[in-house]
Amino acid sequence: DAGVIQSPRHEVTEMGQEVTLRCKPISGHNSLFWYRQTMMRGLELLIYFNNNVPIDDSGMPEDRFSAKMPNASFSTLKIQPSEPRDSAVYFCASSFKGRGTEAFFGQGTRLTVV
Amino acid sequence: AQTVTQSQPEMSVQEAETVTLSCTYDTSESDYYLFWYKQPPSRQMILVIRQEAYKQQNATENRFSVNFQKAAKSFSLKISDSQLGDAAMYFCAYRSAIRWNTGTASKLTFGTGTRLQVTL
């Protein structure tokens, strides 16, 4: 398996623009997580899905952020409109439902909002 | 809510020496998992080692081992014979096991990380 695949690897956008980050989890995994990493706040869980259903979105900063998982093999994280403070590395991770299994992370998307 | 605390923002170790990274956590649950992840400059998150709370024996993976003290809610990582390639950010993480029997997974909560430098 190719692992968790995120696209794009890097994104530079202007303030106010819409940004969409994409994630393909590992086949067979039924849990998917979106994390944001910054120097100031470390790794923050934004939202996670089980069986394509959002379970906990309490980490989503505000209404400008939205996430979807239309099927088991694809998820998106959208920011509209983007702001400079959204600049961070965004990670997607997936996990199998088995007991004690770890989350496997993608390479992350480095987002810069100018 | 569960919290994970890593009190050492940075640590340094000489090559071939041993270093211990600290992690404490707060939970009211009895069944859970603990992980150490490594994040090198490439930013890829890599699992180093895993511990199941119901197992008393400390997990080991080659040069990596943990000291799991359930009563103290402590989960430290020991790296023996440190190598230059061990230089990275290390994150401690907690995961509840409560929902496992329903076929769903719980979230992974991370600490703030410890940056490990390895010197010659």
CSV table of C-alpha atoms in Angstrom, one decimal:
chain,number,residue,atom,x,y,z
A,1,ASP,CA,0.0,0.0,0.0
A,2,ALA,CA,1.2,3.5,-0.7
A,3,GLY,CA,0.3,4.8,2.7
A,4,VAL,CA,-1.8,7.9,3.4
A,5,ILE,CA,-1.6,10.2,0.4
A,6,GLN,CA,-2.1,14.0,0.8
A,7,SER,CA,-2.2,16.6,-1.8
A,8,PRO,CA,-0.9,19.1,-2.5
A,9,ARG,CA,2.4,18.9,-0.5
A,10,HIS,CA,2.7,22.6,-0.6
A,11,GLU,CA,0.1,25.4,-1.1
A,12,VAL,CA,0.6,29.1,-1.2
A,13,THR,CA,-2.5,31.2,-1.5
A,14,GLU,CA,-3.6,34.7,-1.0
A,15,MET,CA,-5.7,35.8,2.0
A,16,GLY,CA,-9.4,35.4,1.2
A,17,GLN,CA,-9.0,32.6,-1.2
A,18,GLU,CA,-10.5,29.1,-0.8
A,19,VAL,CA,-8.1,26.3,-0.1
A,20,THR,CA,-8.9,22.6,-0.4
A,21,LEU,CA,-6.6,19.9,1.1
A,22,ARG,CA,-7.1,16.3,0.0
A,23,CYS,CA,-6.4,13.0,1.6
A,24,LYS,CA,-6.6,9.4,0.5
A,25,PRO,CA,-6.4,7.0,3.6
A,26,ILE,CA,-4.9,3.6,3.6
A,27,SER,CA,-7.3,1.1,2.0
A,28,GLY,CA,-9.2,-0.8,4.7
A,29,HIS,CA,-8.8,1.8,7.4
A,30,ASN,CA,-12.1,3.1,8.8
A,31,SER,CA,-10.9,6.1,10.8
A,32,LEU,CA,-9.5,9.3,9.5
A,33,PHE,CA,-8.0,12.2,11.3
A,34,TRP,CA,-7.1,15.8,10.3
A,35,TYR,CA,-4.4,17.5,12.4
A,36,ARG,CA,-2.9,20.9,12.2
A,37,GLN,CA,0.7,21.5,13.3
A,38,THR,CA,2.2,24.9,14.2
A,39,MET,CA,5.1,26.0,16.3
A,40,MET,CA,2.9,27.8,18.8
A,41,ARG,CA,0.2,25.2,19.3
A,42,GLY,CA,1.9,21.9,18.3
A,43,LEU,CA,-0.3,19.1,16.9
A,44,GLU,CA,-4.0,19.9,17.1
A,45,LEU,CA,-6.8,17.5,16.2
A,46,LEU,CA,-9.3,19.3,14.0
A,47,ILE,CA,-11.7,16.6,13.2
A,48,TYR,CA,-12.0,12.8,12.9
A,49,PHE,CA,-14.2,10.4,11.1
A,50,ASN,CA,-15.2,6.8,11.8
A,51,ASN,CA,-16.8,4.9,8.9
A,52,ASN,CA,-17.0,8.2,6.9
A,53,VAL,CA,-19.1,9.9,9.7
A,54,PRO,CA,-17.7,12.9,11.6
A,55,ILE,CA,-17.3,11.9,15.2
A,56,ASP,CA,-15.7,14.9,16.8
A,57,ASP,CA,-15.2,18.3,15.1
A,58,SER,CA,-14.6,20.3,18.3
A,59,GLY,CA,-11.1,21.1,17.2
A,60,MET,CA,-12.2,22.9,14.0
A,61,PRO,CA,-11.2,26.5,14.7
A,62,GLU,CA,-14.2,28.3,13.2
A,63,ASP,CA,-16.8,28.1,10.5
A,64,ARG,CA,-14.3,28.9,7.9
A,65,PHE,CA,-13.1,25.3,8.2
A,66,SER,CA,-15.1,22.4,6.9
A,67,ALA,CA,-14.3,18.7,6.3
A,68,LYS,CA,-16.0,16.0,4.3
A,69,MET,CA,-15.5,12.3,3.8
A,70,PRO,CA,-17.8,11.3,0.9
A,71,ASN,CA,-16.5,7.8,0.8
A,72,ALA,CA,-14.0,5.5,2.5
A,73,SER,CA,-11.1,6.5,0.2
A,74,PHE,CA,-11.3,10.2,0.2
A,75,SER,CA,-11.5,13.2,2.5
A,76,THR,CA,-11.2,17.0,2.1
A,77,LEU,CA,-10.5,19.8,4.4
A,78,LYS,CA,-11.6,23.2,3.1
A,79,ILE,CA,-10.8,26.7,4.4
A,80,GLN,CA,-12.9,29.5,3.0
A,81,PRO,CA,-11.9,32.3,3.2
A,82,SER,CA,-8.3,31.6,4.2
A,83,GLU,CA,-6.4,33.9,6.5
A,84,PRO,CA,-2.6,34.3,7.3
A,85,ARG,CA,-3.1,32.7,10.7
A,86,ASP,CA,-4.2,29.5,9.0
A,87,SER,CA,-0.6,29.0,7.8
A,88,ALA,CA,0.5,25.6,9.1
A,89,VAL,CA,1.2,22.0,8.2
A,90,TYR,CA,-2.0,20.0,7.9
A,91,PHE,CA,-1.8,16.3,8.4
A,92,CYS,CA,-4.2,13.6,7.5
A,93,ALA,CA,-3.9,10.2,9.3
A,94,SER,CA,-5.9,7.0,9.1
A,95,SER,CA,-6.3,4.0,11.3
A,96,PHE,CA,-7.8,0.6,11.3
A,97,LYS,CA,-10.5,-0.2,13.7
A,98,GLY,CA,-8.6,-3.0,15.4
A,99,ARG,CA,-7.7,-2.8,19.0
A,100,GLY,CA,-4.6,-0.7,19.7
A,101,THR,CA,-3.7,0.2,16.2
A,102,GLU,CA,-1.8,3.3,15.6
A,103,ALA,CA,-2.6,6.1,13.2
A,104,PHE,CA,-0.6,6.3,10.0
A,105,PHE,CA,0.2,9.8,8.8
A,106,GLY,CA,0.5,11.3,5.4
A,107,GLN,CA,3.4,13.6,4.5
A,108,GLY,CA,1.4,16.7,5.3
A,109,THR,CA,0.4,19.8,3.4
A,110,ARG,CA,2.3,22.9,4.2
A,111,LEU,CA,-0.1,25.8,3.7
A,112,THR,CA,1.1,29.4,3.5
A,113,VAL,CA,-1.5,32.2,3.3
A,114,VAL,CA,0.0,35.5,2.3
B,1,ALA,CA,-10.7,15.0,28.7
B,2,GLN,CA,-7.4,13.3,28.4
B,3,THR,CA,-4.2,15.4,28.3
B,4,VAL,CA,-0.6,14.5,27.5
B,5,THR,CA,2.3,16.5,28.9
B,6,GLN,CA,5.9,16.5,27.7
B,7,SER,CA,7.8,18.8,30.0
B,8,GLN,CA,11.1,18.8,28.1
B,9,PRO,CA,10.9,21.0,25.0
B,10,GLU,CA,14.5,20.1,24.0
B,11,MET,CA,17.0,17.4,24.9
B,12,SER,CA,20.5,16.7,23.8
B,13,VAL,CA,22.5,13.4,23.8
B,14,GLN,CA,25.8,12.4,22.5
B,15,GLU,CA,26.1,9.7,19.9
B,16,ALA,CA,26.2,6.2,21.4
B,17,GLU,CA,24.8,7.5,24.8
B,18,THR,CA,21.4,6.9,26.3
B,19,VAL,CA,18.6,9.5,26.7
B,20,THR,CA,15.2,9.4,28.3
B,21,LEU,CA,12.3,11.5,27.2
B,22,SER,CA,9.5,12.1,29.7
B,23,CYS,CA,5.7,12.0,29.2
B,24,THR,CA,2.9,12.1,31.6
B,25,TYR,CA,-0.8,11.9,30.9
B,26,ASP,CA,-4.1,12.4,32.7
B,27,THR,CA,-7.0,10.1,32.3
B,28,SER,CA,-9.8,8.5,34.3
B,29,GLU,CA,-9.9,5.5,32.0
B,30,SER,CA,-8.3,2.1,32.7
B,31,ASP,CA,-8.0,0.8,29.2
B,32,TYR,CA,-6.0,2.8,26.7
B,33,TYR,CA,-2.9,2.9,24.5
B,34,LEU,CA,0.2,5.0,24.6
B,35,PHE,CA,2.5,5.7,21.6
B,36,TRP,CA,5.7,7.5,20.9
B,37,TYR,CA,6.0,9.0,17.4
B,38,LYS,CA,9.1,10.4,15.8
B,39,GLN,CA,9.0,13.4,13.4
B,40,PRO,CA,12.3,13.9,11.6
B,41,PRO,CA,13.0,17.1,9.5
B,42,SER,CA,11.2,15.5,6.6
B,43,ARG,CA,8.1,16.0,8.8
B,44,GLN,CA,6.8,12.5,8.3
B,45,MET,CA,5.3,11.1,11.5
B,46,ILE,CA,6.7,7.7,12.3
B,47,LEU,CA,5.5,5.3,15.0
B,48,VAL,CA,8.4,4.4,17.3
B,49,ILE,CA,6.8,2.2,19.9
B,50,ARG,CA,3.4,1.3,21.4
B,51,GLN,CA,2.2,0.3,24.9
B,52,GLU,CA,-1.1,-1.2,25.9
B,53,ALA,CA,-2.2,-0.1,29.4
B,54,TYR,CA,-3.4,-3.6,30.4
B,55,LYS,CA,0.1,-5.0,29.8
B,56,GLN,CA,2.5,-4.6,32.7
B,57,GLN,CA,5.5,-5.5,30.7
B,58,ASN,CA,7.3,-2.5,29.2
B,59,ALA,CA,7.4,-2.4,25.4
B,60,THR,CA,10.7,-2.6,23.6
B,61,GLU,CA,11.7,-2.1,19.9
B,62,ASN,CA,15.4,-2.6,19.3
B,63,ARG,CA,17.1,0.4,20.8
B,64,PHE,CA,13.9,2.0,22.0
B,65,SER,CA,12.1,1.0,25.2
B,66,VAL,CA,9.6,2.5,27.5
B,67,ASN,CA,9.1,2.8,31.2
B,68,PHE,CA,5.4,2.6,31.8
B,69,GLN,CA,4.2,3.5,35.3
B,70,LYS,CA,0.4,3.2,35.2
B,71,ALA,CA,-0.2,4.4,38.7
B,72,ALA,CA,1.9,7.4,38.2
B,73,LYS,CA,0.5,7.9,34.7
B,74,SER,CA,4.0,8.2,33.3
B,75,PHE,CA,5.3,6.9,30.0
B,76,SER,CA,9.0,7.7,29.3
B,77,LEU,CA,10.9,6.7,26.2
B,78,LYS,CA,14.5,5.5,26.5
B,79,ILE,CA,16.8,5.6,23.5
B,80,SER,CA,19.9,3.5,23.8
B,81,ASP,CA,23.1,3.8,21.7
B,82,SER,CA,21.8,7.1,20.2
B,83,GLN,CA,22.5,7.6,16.6
B,84,LEU,CA,22.6,10.8,14.4
B,85,GLY,CA,19.4,9.6,12.7
B,86,ASP,CA,17.5,9.7,16.0
B,87,ALA,CA,17.6,13.5,15.9
B,88,ALA,CA,13.9,14.5,15.6
B,89,MET,CA,10.9,15.7,17.4
B,90,TYR,CA,9.4,13.0,19.6
B,91,PHE,CA,5.7,13.1,20.4
B,92,CYS,CA,3.9,11.1,23.1
B,93,ALA,CA,0.3,10.2,22.3
B,94,TYR,CA,-2.7,8.7,24.1
B,95,ARG,CA,-5.6,6.8,22.7
B,96,SER,CA,-8.6,5.5,24.6
B,97,ALA,CA,-9.7,1.9,24.1
B,98,ILE,CA,-13.2,2.4,25.2
B,99,ARG,CA,-14.8,2.4,21.8
B,100,TRP,CA,-12.9,-0.5,20.4
B,101,ASN,CA,-15.6,-3.1,21.0
B,102,THR,CA,-18.0,-1.0,18.9
B,103,GLY,CA,-15.7,-1.2,15.9
B,104,THR,CA,-14.9,2.5,16.1
B,105,ALA,CA,-11.7,4.3,17.0
B,106,SER,CA,-11.1,7.0,19.4
B,107,LYS,CA,-9.0,10.1,18.8
B,108,LEU,CA,-5.2,10.3,19.3
B,109,THR,CA,-4.2,13.0,21.7
B,110,PHE,CA,-0.6,14.3,21.4
B,111,GLY,CA,1.8,16.1,23.7
B,112,THR,CA,3.7,19.2,22.7
B,113,GLY,CA,6.8,17.3,21.7
B,114,THR,CA,10.5,17.1,22.7
B,115,ARG,CA,13.1,18.1,20.2
B,116,LEU,CA,16.1,15.7,20.5
B,117,GLN,CA,19.5,16.7,19.3
B,118,VAL,CA,22.2,14.1,18.8
B,119,THR,CA,25.8,15.4,18.9
B,120,LEU,CA,29.1,13.8,17.9
